[in-house]
Amino acid sequence: MARLLEQHTKALLAERGLAVPSGGEARTPVEAEETAGRLGGRVVVKALVPANRRGSAGAIRFAPDPASAGREAAELLGTVVCGWRVGSVLVEEALELEQELFFSVLLDQVRQAPLAFASASGGVDVEDVWSDRPEATRILVLDPRERPSPYRLRELWAAAGLSGPELMAASALSHAAVDVYFETDARLLELNPIGLVRRGEGVEAIAVGALLDVDDNALPRHPALAALARVGGRPPTPLEVQARKVAAFEPYRGTARFVELDGDIGLLCGGGGGSLVFFDAVQRAGGRAACLTELGGNPSEEKVRRLARVVLSCPGVKGLLVGHNITNNTQGDLVAKGVLAALDELGLGPSEFPVVAREVGTNDVEGRELLELAGIEYLGEETTMEEAAARIVERVRDPAGAA
Amino acid sequence: MVVRHMQAYGTAVVAGVTPGRGGREVEGVAVFDTIAAAVSACGGPFDAALVSVPPLAVLDAAEEAIGAGIRFLLVPTENVPLHDAARLLALAREAQATVVGPNSAGVIAPAAQLKFGALGGDQPDRAFVPGSIGVMSRSGGLTAEVGLQLKLRGLGVSTAVSVGGDAMIGTSPAELLRRFRADPETDLVVYVGEPGTQLEEDLAAALAEEPGGTPLVAVVLGRFIEAFPQGTSFGHAAAVVERGRGRPSDKIRALADAGALVADSFDEVFRLAQQAIGAQTR
């Protein structure tokens, strides 16, 4: 996922004519106090992290005056909320809301279609509304190829219990939001809450809380969003940042995915399913993986070398499993060369650092020759992937018992 | 490279289409600027299209293929934008076209010496020999590994399908199971699943439709990732456990309840397959 921070999401919504509260980003308590002074009256101070459920994490605070806005900002800045460090806060006018609504559009991968959710009970976690009172949420299934006519949003909100000016205001805002969802290739656009505010005789609907999660795969089409989005469910570790650079190197050749874990056996494996087989088998054999890596799609020797260096840099790594299912195109000789270069650069010799390779498929004869020449234990197709995983666990447990 | 390997195996590649490269030839195959031009030159319509283009071009190319009357599309491309995939699959449903993928390594039928996509690489015979087992897997690499391990145990494959590693795919394992059950050349089906999606739950429902039908040996990988935080993506984009949904243990239970022979580990798949085939031939 690629999430935008709330101030960016709101700027985008405002550009497209959706009403959002007045406010601004503050990086220091002084800035927060100044912004609150400029807005006047009661304000809300929100930690800017790319997560929902900030309310229940205590990261949304109300402040009656500028001085207390500064104090709230001081408390929030630098803390960790939902795994993310708070680098800045959003200071906004605290509106008098007549009613709070919930609205979201997401791509349902089971129905293979976008779904719009509407509920007249906003401001709370939608998972809770959904599980506690499913009847309070109304769902509209959209056609992925066509933006809906405005009347469909009116039907949705009417079913959710709105009428009169509230119905008209909520429908217009959510129709505009659906447009933003389509236009930005969103996985999720959540407005929670939509605040209904009385304006003279009428009612205005305002996007008080907003979260936009853009499809990573579509980011090349949206360079402006790509520059703002935070990718991933938690902040990446420094090694994961390095691995992303490896993946971006020669983007049209080779897959390189890497998730850092806290075990001691480095996995340089592929493809996607193959990685899971090796990982499961290492854990089942009583080992602990230092990472989960997916290397495939016929990477070059250089890409293998770079990813191998990342894997071998995992703190406390005591051994390496290089493994693939029989490959359709990934070349065993290039994998061997890349791995050997990385081991050599890091000064890891086969006598003190256990390495087991299970490489089968394209050019595996050449790969085997290179690995065996370097003193690395090579296992071929007659050894199953799970047996190879058990072997590295055994070698790491007893480094002296090499084959 | 893929075209050369397909031809070498015995698959007839009739025409290539690369906009702007019309008039050239690749591996002896004439290249056209548009599918329409290829159809008029070769006297189409064509049976199938391999949609081998970069992620952002997949939707456009697939629309062109479906518009030209092609009703079987294999999409190997990974990282197709989700909105594009949803549009493509909606269009295919409407046109009653079969889509395999996105993110599929291909389809292979060893007895017919037909292969579509990279599956099997340059030496398909190394992993796939003719036999009576239908194979389907969310992982392309493991589709070939299943073929190899079956072969090492004296078993062979009727058709193997890499269904695609993405969360949204065209032909689902559930649909394929129905097709394998209707196929007189298939006596057993092997399925390799992963965390995330609802594909295994749907497969379990399809299996229960016909209790005495062709048996299914299934494994769901990733049981050990359940210990990690939800939302962590392992491997394929699809292999994400979100909000407690898509857990391997739930999928395994659903498949076992529906009557599948569920393997505890990848290696056990082949022991179960051997037993099941042995039981049939006795």
XYZ file of C-alpha atoms in Angstrom:
685
model
C 0.000 0.000 0.000
C 1.012 3.591 -0.569
C -0.638 5.960 1.864
C -0.749 9.722 1.788
C -0.544 11.740 4.964
C -3.776 13.479 5.823
C -2.685 17.011 4.903
C -1.734 15.806 1.397
C -4.992 13.889 0.990
C -6.960 16.956 2.062
C -5.030 19.247 -0.280
C -5.889 16.882 -3.110
C -9.564 16.786 -2.098
C -9.690 20.587 -1.808
C -8.186 20.979 -5.292
C -11.085 18.915 -6.600
C -13.695 21.004 -4.846
C -14.391 18.922 -1.735
C -14.782 20.919 1.470
C -12.122 20.251 4.112
C -11.490 22.027 7.450
C -9.113 25.012 7.488
C -5.766 24.224 9.000
C -2.123 23.591 8.432
C 0.800 21.289 9.129
C 3.088 22.124 12.062
C 6.538 20.647 12.698
C 7.125 22.273 16.090
C 4.952 23.226 19.089
C 5.558 26.910 18.232
C 4.259 26.410 14.709
C 1.239 24.576 16.112
C 0.509 27.441 18.478
C 0.828 29.985 15.659
C -1.486 28.009 13.377
C -4.039 27.683 16.173
C -3.825 31.438 16.786
C -4.410 32.161 13.129
C -7.427 29.803 12.994
C -8.911 31.195 16.216
C -11.146 29.275 18.599
C -11.019 25.587 19.432
C -8.701 23.446 17.297
C -7.905 19.798 16.788
C -4.288 18.566 16.751
C -3.726 15.326 14.811
C -0.531 13.285 14.590
C 0.431 12.996 10.912
C 1.107 9.304 10.379
C -0.188 7.169 7.490
C -2.549 5.056 9.602
C -6.202 4.987 10.501
C -7.404 4.273 14.058
C -5.426 7.295 15.228
C -8.322 8.341 17.438
C -8.189 5.163 19.511
C -4.379 5.508 19.666
C -4.824 8.896 21.403
C -3.221 10.747 18.520
C -6.122 13.152 17.884
C -6.389 15.883 20.556
C -8.682 18.869 21.019
C -7.312 22.180 22.295
C -9.415 25.158 23.459
C -6.718 27.785 22.806
C -3.378 28.275 21.014
C -1.229 27.621 24.108
C -2.829 24.239 24.736
C -2.543 23.426 21.005
C 1.220 23.971 21.396
C 1.279 21.694 24.460
C -0.661 18.926 22.677
C 1.700 19.183 19.694
C 4.714 18.934 22.025
C 3.256 15.745 23.502
C 2.607 14.154 20.125
C 5.732 15.141 18.185
C 8.465 12.523 18.268
C 6.228 9.766 19.675
C 5.443 6.586 17.754
C 1.828 6.085 16.645
C 0.775 2.827 14.972
C 4.442 2.086 14.264
C 5.222 5.457 12.693
C 7.232 8.275 14.265
C 5.285 11.529 14.419
C 7.296 14.142 12.504
C 4.552 16.747 12.273
C 0.985 17.419 13.322
C -2.062 18.789 11.556
C -3.727 21.728 13.333
C -7.286 22.331 12.149
C -10.370 24.274 13.161
C -12.601 22.138 15.411
C -15.982 22.332 13.717
C -19.360 22.153 15.440
C -20.638 18.999 13.811
C -24.346 18.406 13.666
C -23.815 14.818 12.573
C -20.861 12.582 11.693
C -21.002 10.161 8.751
C -18.713 7.452 7.447
C -17.920 6.969 3.776
C -15.320 4.883 1.990
C -14.622 3.450 -1.441
C -12.325 0.479 -1.761
C -11.450 -2.113 -4.349
C -12.922 -5.430 -3.225
C -10.540 -8.016 -4.593
C -13.030 -10.846 -4.076
C -15.818 -9.200 -6.080
C -13.209 -7.628 -8.368
C -15.154 -4.378 -8.159
C -15.104 -1.140 -6.163
C -17.448 -0.974 -3.196
C -18.735 2.213 -1.580
C -19.671 2.011 2.122
C -21.914 4.583 3.757
C -22.960 4.828 7.358
C -24.804 7.503 9.296
C -22.616 6.577 12.305
C -19.274 8.152 11.511
C -16.316 9.164 13.585
C -15.683 5.675 14.896
C -13.723 2.747 13.579
C -15.632 1.313 10.673
C -14.522 -2.231 11.545
C -16.435 -1.798 14.807
C -19.566 -0.457 13.117
C -19.319 -3.251 10.569
C -19.014 -6.018 13.143
C -21.341 -4.583 15.802
C -24.087 -3.106 13.679
C -23.800 -4.303 10.060
C -27.323 -3.007 9.387
C -26.050 0.550 9.964
C -23.744 0.312 6.936
C -24.995 0.414 3.359
C -22.941 -0.903 0.434
C -22.969 0.092 -3.216
C -21.211 -2.163 -5.745
C -19.656 -0.086 -8.529
C -18.629 -1.013 -12.054
C -14.816 -0.772 -12.248
C -15.109 0.614 -15.782
C -17.549 3.414 -15.167
C -17.926 6.261 -12.707
C -21.385 6.162 -11.150
C -24.085 8.766 -11.824
C -24.804 11.084 -8.879
C -28.208 9.500 -8.216
C -26.570 6.236 -7.117
C -24.883 8.030 -4.221
C -28.237 9.644 -3.321
C -29.803 6.160 -3.262
C -26.966 4.950 -1.042
C -27.306 7.752 1.508
C -31.091 7.582 1.482
C -30.800 3.872 2.308
C -28.390 4.801 5.106
C -31.130 6.983 6.587
C -30.410 10.524 5.374
C -32.976 12.919 3.928
C -33.418 16.601 3.086
C -30.377 18.899 2.869
C -28.229 16.340 4.753
C -28.883 13.795 2.003
C -28.002 16.276 -0.736
C -24.792 17.478 0.929
C -23.503 13.986 1.792
C -24.311 12.633 -1.680
C -22.558 15.467 -3.493
C -19.420 15.139 -1.360
C -19.265 11.358 -1.749
C -19.873 11.540 -5.487
C -16.877 13.849 -5.769
C -14.916 11.451 -3.543
C -15.687 8.518 -5.853
C -14.267 10.587 -8.715
C -11.071 11.097 -6.713
C -10.973 7.347 -6.006
C -11.051 6.552 -9.731
C -8.748 9.371 -10.740
C -6.003 8.467 -8.240
C -6.069 4.664 -8.736
C -6.923 4.363 -5.058
C -7.098 1.115 -3.156
C -8.985 2.970 -0.472
C -10.382 6.444 0.032
C -11.925 6.841 3.453
C -13.712 9.938 4.713
C -14.196 9.439 8.428
C -15.913 11.372 9.598
C -17.742 13.432 7.057
C -18.977 16.291 9.228
C -22.379 17.850 8.582
C -22.291 21.528 9.541
C -25.207 23.943 9.562
C -24.633 26.920 7.267
C -27.545 29.373 7.631
C -30.540 27.581 6.146
C -28.478 24.818 4.559
C -26.085 22.055 5.456
C -22.482 21.652 4.344
C -20.682 18.302 4.225
C -16.996 18.518 5.116
C -14.277 15.843 4.871
C -13.115 16.112 8.488
C -10.983 12.953 8.433
C -9.457 11.633 5.218
C -7.243 8.705 4.286
C -6.055 7.876 0.783
C -4.253 4.648 -0.038
C -3.050 4.561 -3.634
C -2.241 1.342 -5.504
C 1.579 1.019 -5.563
C 1.410 -0.517 -9.028
C -0.270 2.617 -10.383
C 2.205 5.081 -8.864
C 4.181 5.373 -12.143
C 1.048 7.042 -13.575
C 0.854 9.515 -10.698
C 4.315 10.992 -10.146
C 2.984 13.753 -7.880
C 1.354 11.197 -5.577
C 4.362 8.878 -5.753
C 6.524 11.636 -4.278
C 4.161 11.960 -1.289
C 3.132 8.376 -0.573
C 4.475 6.280 2.295
C 4.718 2.707 1.135
C 4.221 -0.292 3.409
C 2.275 -1.295 6.487
C 5.071 -0.253 8.841
C 8.104 1.994 8.378
C 10.762 0.094 6.405
C 13.966 -0.931 8.201
C 17.233 0.471 6.784
C 17.948 -2.884 5.118
C 14.457 -2.897 3.586
C 15.144 0.570 2.191
C 18.333 -0.805 0.640
C 16.429 -3.781 -0.782
C 13.916 -1.438 -2.441
C 16.815 0.254 -4.183
C 17.991 -3.144 -5.387
C 14.480 -3.850 -6.708
C 14.390 -0.494 -8.515
C 17.745 -1.211 -10.139
C 17.041 -2.762 -13.569
C 13.272 -2.592 -12.970
C 12.468 -4.687 -16.028
C 14.603 -7.601 -14.985
C 14.311 -9.678 -11.853
C 12.082 -9.505 -8.798
C 13.744 -8.588 -5.500
C 11.536 -8.468 -2.418
C 12.815 -8.449 1.130
C 11.164 -8.375 4.552
C 13.479 -8.214 7.558
C 12.729 -10.532 10.472
C 14.679 -11.268 13.643
C 16.074 -14.779 13.124
C 19.594 -15.873 12.186
C 19.252 -17.776 8.900
C 19.446 -15.648 5.780
C 17.097 -16.715 2.985
C 17.848 -15.800 -0.610
C 15.045 -17.718 -2.223
C 12.438 -17.632 -4.921
C 10.046 -17.382 -6.541
C 7.053 -16.073 -4.637
C 5.606 -19.437 -3.656
C 9.044 -21.033 -3.420
C 10.073 -18.468 -0.814
C 7.104 -19.479 1.315
C 7.990 -23.176 1.050
C 11.585 -22.536 2.176
C 10.461 -20.168 4.912
C 7.821 -22.547 6.304
C 10.304 -25.425 6.192
C 13.063 -23.499 8.017
C 10.638 -22.577 10.797
C 9.227 -26.124 10.913
C 12.748 -27.549 11.269
C 13.227 -25.330 14.318
C 15.255 -22.607 12.603
C 14.538 -18.888 12.630
C 14.659 -16.932 9.404
C 16.454 -13.575 9.416
C 14.356 -12.409 6.501
C 11.956 -13.451 3.833
C 13.286 -12.777 0.368
C 11.889 -13.289 -3.058
C 14.413 -13.414 -5.855
C 13.133 -14.401 -9.266
C 12.174 -13.271 -12.746
C 15.616 -13.906 -14.229
C 17.693 -11.316 -12.328
C 21.142 -10.297 -13.520
C 24.267 -11.309 -11.611
C 24.543 -7.734 -10.321
C 20.997 -7.720 -8.968
C 21.623 -11.049 -7.214
C 24.869 -9.699 -5.742
C 23.162 -6.597 -4.378
C 20.257 -8.495 -2.838
C 22.615 -11.126 -1.396
C 24.560 -8.330 0.309
C 21.341 -7.071 1.904
C 20.459 -10.573 3.155
C 23.989 -11.172 4.485
C 23.834 -7.829 6.313
C 20.910 -8.911 8.508
C 22.107 -8.511 12.111
C 23.236 -11.811 13.626
C 22.930 -13.838 10.422
C 24.764 -17.152 10.859
C 24.098 -18.956 7.609
C 22.559 -18.609 4.159
C 20.089 -20.697 2.199
C 20.108 -20.009 -1.527
C 17.138 -21.785 -2.984
C 14.681 -21.920 -5.817
C 11.998 -24.192 -7.083
C 12.902 -25.457 -10.556
C 13.120 -22.181 -12.406
C 11.305 -21.221 -15.594
C 13.847 -18.542 -16.489
C 16.007 -17.547 -13.490
C 19.528 -18.658 -14.394
C 21.422 -20.772 -11.888
C 24.859 -19.613 -13.045
C 23.980 -15.930 -12.577
C 22.553 -16.643 -9.126
C 25.750 -18.527 -8.214
C 28.017 -15.723 -9.449
C 26.068 -13.018 -7.626
C 26.021 -14.959 -4.351
C 29.723 -15.819 -4.551
C 30.648 -12.185 -5.219
C 28.644 -10.998 -2.194
C 30.143 -13.657 0.108
C 33.607 -12.732 -1.103
C 33.107 -8.980 -0.584
C 31.894 -9.548 2.966
C 34.758 -11.931 3.703
C 32.470 -14.870 4.488
C 34.312 -18.116 3.722
C 32.484 -21.453 3.289
C 34.420 -23.082 6.141
C 33.165 -20.719 8.855
C 29.893 -19.454 7.314
C 27.449 -22.217 6.308
C 25.810 -21.820 2.914
C 23.452 -24.337 1.337
C 22.272 -23.930 -2.247
C 19.320 -25.720 -3.846
C 19.316 -24.368 -7.373
C 17.494 -26.287 -10.082
C 16.478 -25.197 -13.552
C 17.959 -22.998 -16.251
C 21.797 -23.266 -16.367
C 21.934 -25.243 -13.145
C 24.852 -27.386 -14.346
C 27.033 -24.275 -14.682
C 25.722 -22.896 -11.380
C 26.516 -26.113 -9.566
C 30.081 -26.134 -10.896
C 30.716 -22.552 -9.693
C 29.254 -23.180 -6.240
C 31.032 -26.474 -5.654
C 34.329 -25.007 -6.804
C 33.899 -22.339 -4.102
C 33.286 -25.039 -1.490
C 29.553 -24.461 -1.135
C 27.178 -27.327 -0.400
C 25.074 -27.771 -3.536
C 21.847 -29.744 -3.568
C 20.097 -30.644 -6.805
C 16.606 -31.664 -7.867
C 16.856 -34.960 -6.001
C 16.773 -32.971 -2.762
C 13.383 -31.388 -2.091
C 13.104 -27.726 -1.151
C 12.038 -28.712 2.363
C 15.002 -31.062 2.787
C 17.316 -28.222 1.742
C 15.733 -25.938 4.344
C 16.211 -28.578 7.038
C 19.852 -28.889 5.947
C 20.700 -25.205 6.500
C 19.051 -25.332 9.928
C 21.259 -28.323 10.778
C 24.395 -26.617 9.436
C 23.776 -23.420 11.397
C 23.142 -25.404 14.562
C 26.376 -27.336 14.071
C 28.744 -25.395 11.767
C 31.472 -28.009 12.226
C 29.319 -30.761 10.755
C 29.729 -29.665 7.155
C 29.259 -32.209 4.432
C 12.851 -16.178 -25.721
C 9.412 -17.316 -24.560
C 8.259 -17.543 -28.183
C 11.288 -19.662 -29.115
C 10.699 -22.032 -26.206
C 6.995 -22.337 -27.063
C 7.769 -23.105 -30.690
C 10.459 -25.622 -29.776
C 7.915 -27.469 -27.624
C 5.390 -27.608 -30.443
C 3.079 -24.644 -29.951
C 2.144 -22.878 -33.195
C 2.767 -19.148 -32.834
C 0.937 -17.543 -35.753
C 1.540 -13.821 -35.389
C 3.187 -11.214 -33.182
C 1.867 -7.730 -32.448
C 4.085 -4.865 -31.304
C 2.824 -1.373 -32.107
C 5.403 0.484 -34.175
C 7.310 -2.673 -35.112
C 4.994 -3.939 -37.858
C 6.743 -5.578 -40.803
C 9.512 -7.203 -38.789
C 9.939 -10.838 -37.930
C 10.781 -12.488 -34.593
C 11.756 -16.186 -34.438
C 10.238 -16.582 -37.901
C 6.936 -15.055 -36.787
C 5.581 -12.011 -38.662
C 5.046 -8.934 -36.491
C 2.135 -6.511 -36.998
C 1.270 -3.087 -35.592
C -2.239 -4.080 -34.574
C -4.147 -7.291 -33.928
C -6.624 -6.239 -36.615
C -3.797 -6.190 -39.167
C -2.620 -9.615 -37.996
C -6.161 -10.993 -38.320
C -6.563 -9.772 -41.887
C -3.089 -10.960 -42.934
C -3.349 -14.404 -41.324
C -7.041 -15.011 -41.843
C -7.794 -15.047 -38.091
C -9.581 -14.948 -35.667
C -6.977 -16.382 -33.333
C -7.497 -18.959 -30.587
C -5.408 -17.285 -27.940
C -3.245 -14.291 -27.090
C -0.202 -14.056 -24.841
C -0.479 -10.523 -23.451
C 3.205 -9.949 -22.767
C 3.422 -6.176 -22.242
C 4.541 -3.888 -19.367
C 2.103 -3.398 -16.449
C 0.612 -0.071 -17.554
C -0.056 -1.385 -21.077
C -1.864 -4.595 -20.094
C -5.411 -3.196 -20.045
C -5.048 -1.584 -23.470
C -3.531 -4.706 -25.046
C -6.147 -6.994 -23.502
C -8.978 -4.747 -24.730
C -7.485 -4.914 -28.209
C -7.286 -8.716 -28.065
C -10.851 -9.146 -26.789
C -12.063 -6.607 -29.348
C -10.430 -8.698 -32.078
C -12.495 -11.705 -30.997
C -9.804 -13.575 -29.055
C -11.425 -15.536 -26.227
C -8.371 -16.915 -24.396
C -5.840 -14.523 -22.886
C -2.796 -15.374 -20.827
C -1.387 -12.418 -18.889
C 2.099 -13.065 -17.460
C 2.711 -9.453 -16.399
C 3.191 -8.777 -12.693
C 2.327 -5.471 -10.961
C -0.697 -4.644 -13.133
C -2.508 -1.690 -11.509
C -5.515 -2.964 -9.563
C -8.043 -0.690 -11.260
C -6.791 -1.910 -14.641
C -7.033 -5.548 -13.558
C -10.608 -5.022 -12.323
C -11.558 -3.350 -15.630
C -9.915 -6.070 -17.681
C -11.628 -8.866 -15.740
C -15.038 -7.144 -15.963
C -14.598 -6.791 -19.715
C -13.555 -10.436 -20.061
C -16.585 -11.625 -18.075
C -18.872 -9.608 -20.325
C -17.198 -10.949 -23.508
C -17.102 -14.495 -22.044
C -13.368 -14.592 -22.615
C -11.109 -16.770 -20.468
C -8.262 -14.904 -18.790
C -5.423 -16.715 -17.035
C -3.473 -14.349 -14.768
C -2.363 -11.607 -14.408
C 1.008 -12.738 -13.056
C 0.744 -16.240 -14.523
C 3.815 -18.216 -15.604
C 1.679 -20.054 -18.138
C -0.192 -23.205 -19.030
C 1.240 -26.499 -20.290
C -0.286 -29.721 -21.646
C 2.567 -32.244 -21.996
C 0.715 -34.917 -23.996
C -0.259 -32.353 -26.642
C 3.197 -30.696 -26.452
C 1.426 -27.379 -26.010
C 2.803 -24.656 -23.815
C 1.701 -21.092 -23.429
C 3.923 -18.685 -21.513
C 7.283 -19.159 -19.801
C 6.192 -22.192 -17.746
C 8.746 -24.975 -18.166
C 11.360 -22.586 -19.540
C 13.709 -23.906 -22.201
C 13.428 -27.531 -21.034
C 9.737 -28.215 -20.334
C 10.347 -31.991 -20.454
C 12.595 -31.739 -17.424
C 9.642 -30.855 -15.205
C 6.578 -31.984 -17.146
C 5.848 -35.443 -18.513
C 2.440 -36.626 -19.722
C 0.180 -38.173 -17.112
C -3.182 -37.944 -15.427
C -2.662 -35.247 -12.777
C -4.086 -31.762 -13.204
C -1.929 -29.121 -11.507
C -2.917 -25.623 -10.461
C -0.868 -23.230 -8.375
C -0.844 -19.572 -7.396
C 2.927 -19.668 -7.749
C 4.360 -20.080 -11.252
C 7.669 -21.491 -10.052
C 5.956 -24.071 -7.876
C 3.766 -25.149 -10.807
C 6.989 -26.415 -12.392
C 8.347 -27.805 -9.111
C 5.132 -29.828 -8.669
C 5.632 -31.213 -12.191
C 9.245 -32.117 -11.371
C 8.453 -33.816 -8.060
C 5.608 -35.804 -9.661
C 7.944 -36.881 -12.452
C 10.619 -38.010 -9.956
C 7.934 -40.282 -8.444
C 6.914 -41.721 -11.793
C 3.805 -39.557 -12.184
C 2.815 -37.133 -14.932
C 0.664 -34.136 -15.728
C -2.460 -33.757 -17.895
C -2.507 -29.952 -17.783
C -0.688 -27.590 -15.425
C -1.905 -24.043 -14.882
C -0.132 -21.228 -13.110
C -3.284 -19.311 -12.144
C -1.417 -16.092 -11.313
C 0.083 -14.679 -8.152
C -2.117 -11.596 -7.959
C -5.080 -11.068 -5.653
C -7.442 -10.513 -8.580
C -7.112 -13.145 -11.274
C -9.267 -14.333 -14.157
C -9.667 -18.101 -14.066
C -9.900 -19.143 -10.411
C -8.825 -22.470 -8.900
C -12.531 -23.178 -8.270
C -13.363 -22.819 -11.974
C -10.331 -24.875 -12.954
C -11.331 -27.675 -10.591
C -14.691 -27.888 -12.381
C -12.878 -28.067 -15.723
C -10.437 -30.721 -14.483
C -13.340 -32.772 -13.161
C -14.942 -32.673 -16.597
C -11.657 -33.689 -18.256
C -11.431 -37.459 -19.012
C -7.617 -37.243 -19.013
C -7.413 -36.010 -15.427
C -7.725 -38.494 -12.523
C -6.380 -36.319 -9.710
C -5.938 -32.600 -9.128
C -3.068 -31.032 -7.165
C -3.432 -27.478 -5.855
C -0.840 -25.200 -4.249
C -2.379 -22.270 -2.380
C -1.025 -19.291 -0.490
C -2.146 -16.843 2.206
C -4.517 -14.002 1.334
C -7.554 -13.809 -0.983
C -10.635 -16.038 -0.861
C -9.468 -18.396 -3.617
C -9.037 -21.439 -1.351
C -12.393 -20.931 0.350
C -14.044 -20.743 -3.087
C -12.137 -23.846 -4.164
C -13.422 -25.700 -1.103
C -16.990 -24.727 -2.022
C -16.479 -25.958 -5.596
C -15.032 -29.239 -4.303
C -18.091 -29.839 -2.135
C -20.390 -29.418 -5.175
C -19.576 -32.954 -6.347
C -18.565 -35.212 -3.440
C -17.604 -38.258 -5.540
C -15.724 -36.277 -8.201
C -12.046 -36.298 -9.115
C -10.104 -36.003 -5.826
C -8.046 -32.980 -4.858
C -4.701 -32.921 -3.050
C -4.093 -29.445 -1.658
C -1.483 -27.568 0.306
C -1.653 -23.980 1.557
C 1.755 -22.413 2.070
C 2.666 -19.766 4.593
C 1.402 -21.370 7.802
C 4.369 -19.931 9.625
C 3.754 -16.349 8.552
C 0.588 -16.217 10.643
C 2.794 -15.273 13.579
C 3.841 -12.048 11.859
C 1.959 -8.726 11.966
C -1.141 -8.536 9.817
C -0.772 -6.635 6.602
C 2.839 -7.752 6.130
C 3.285 -8.742 2.516
C 5.257 -11.912 1.899
C 6.183 -12.739 -1.651
C 3.304 -12.229 -4.008
C 1.203 -9.146 -3.644
C -1.705 -11.442 -2.967
C -0.075 -13.207 -0.040
C -1.212 -10.691 2.543
C -3.244 -11.505 5.588
C -5.502 -8.532 6.232
C -7.893 -8.008 9.112
C -7.744 -11.660 10.045
C -8.887 -12.784 6.610
C -6.887 -14.998 4.290
C -5.172 -17.032 7.030
C -3.646 -20.317 5.818
C -5.061 -22.230 8.807
C -8.639 -21.183 7.914
C -8.079 -22.143 4.283
C -6.678 -25.533 5.256
C -9.708 -26.188 7.470
C -12.152 -25.190 4.717
C -10.447 -27.486 2.193
C -10.259 -30.415 4.617
C -13.938 -29.992 5.559
C -14.860 -30.052 1.872
C -13.087 -33.398 1.424
C -9.692 -32.398 0.032
C -6.617 -34.485 0.868
C -4.734 -31.726 2.651
C -0.953 -31.906 2.853
C 0.808 -30.571 5.943
C 3.876 -29.563 3.972
C 4.874 -29.174 0.338
C 6.742 -32.512 0.318
C 3.669 -34.309 1.638
C 1.714 -33.287 -1.484
C 3.619 -35.861 -3.481
C 3.186 -38.664 -0.965
C -0.556 -37.997 -0.957
C -0.677 -37.810 -4.760
C 1.178 -41.115 -5.038
C -1.200 -42.764 -2.566
C -4.289 -41.373 -4.304
C -3.166 -42.498 -7.761
C -2.096 -45.876 -6.333
C -5.524 -46.349 -4.769
C -7.200 -45.640 -8.111
C -5.124 -48.101 -10.103
C -5.552 -50.964 -7.620
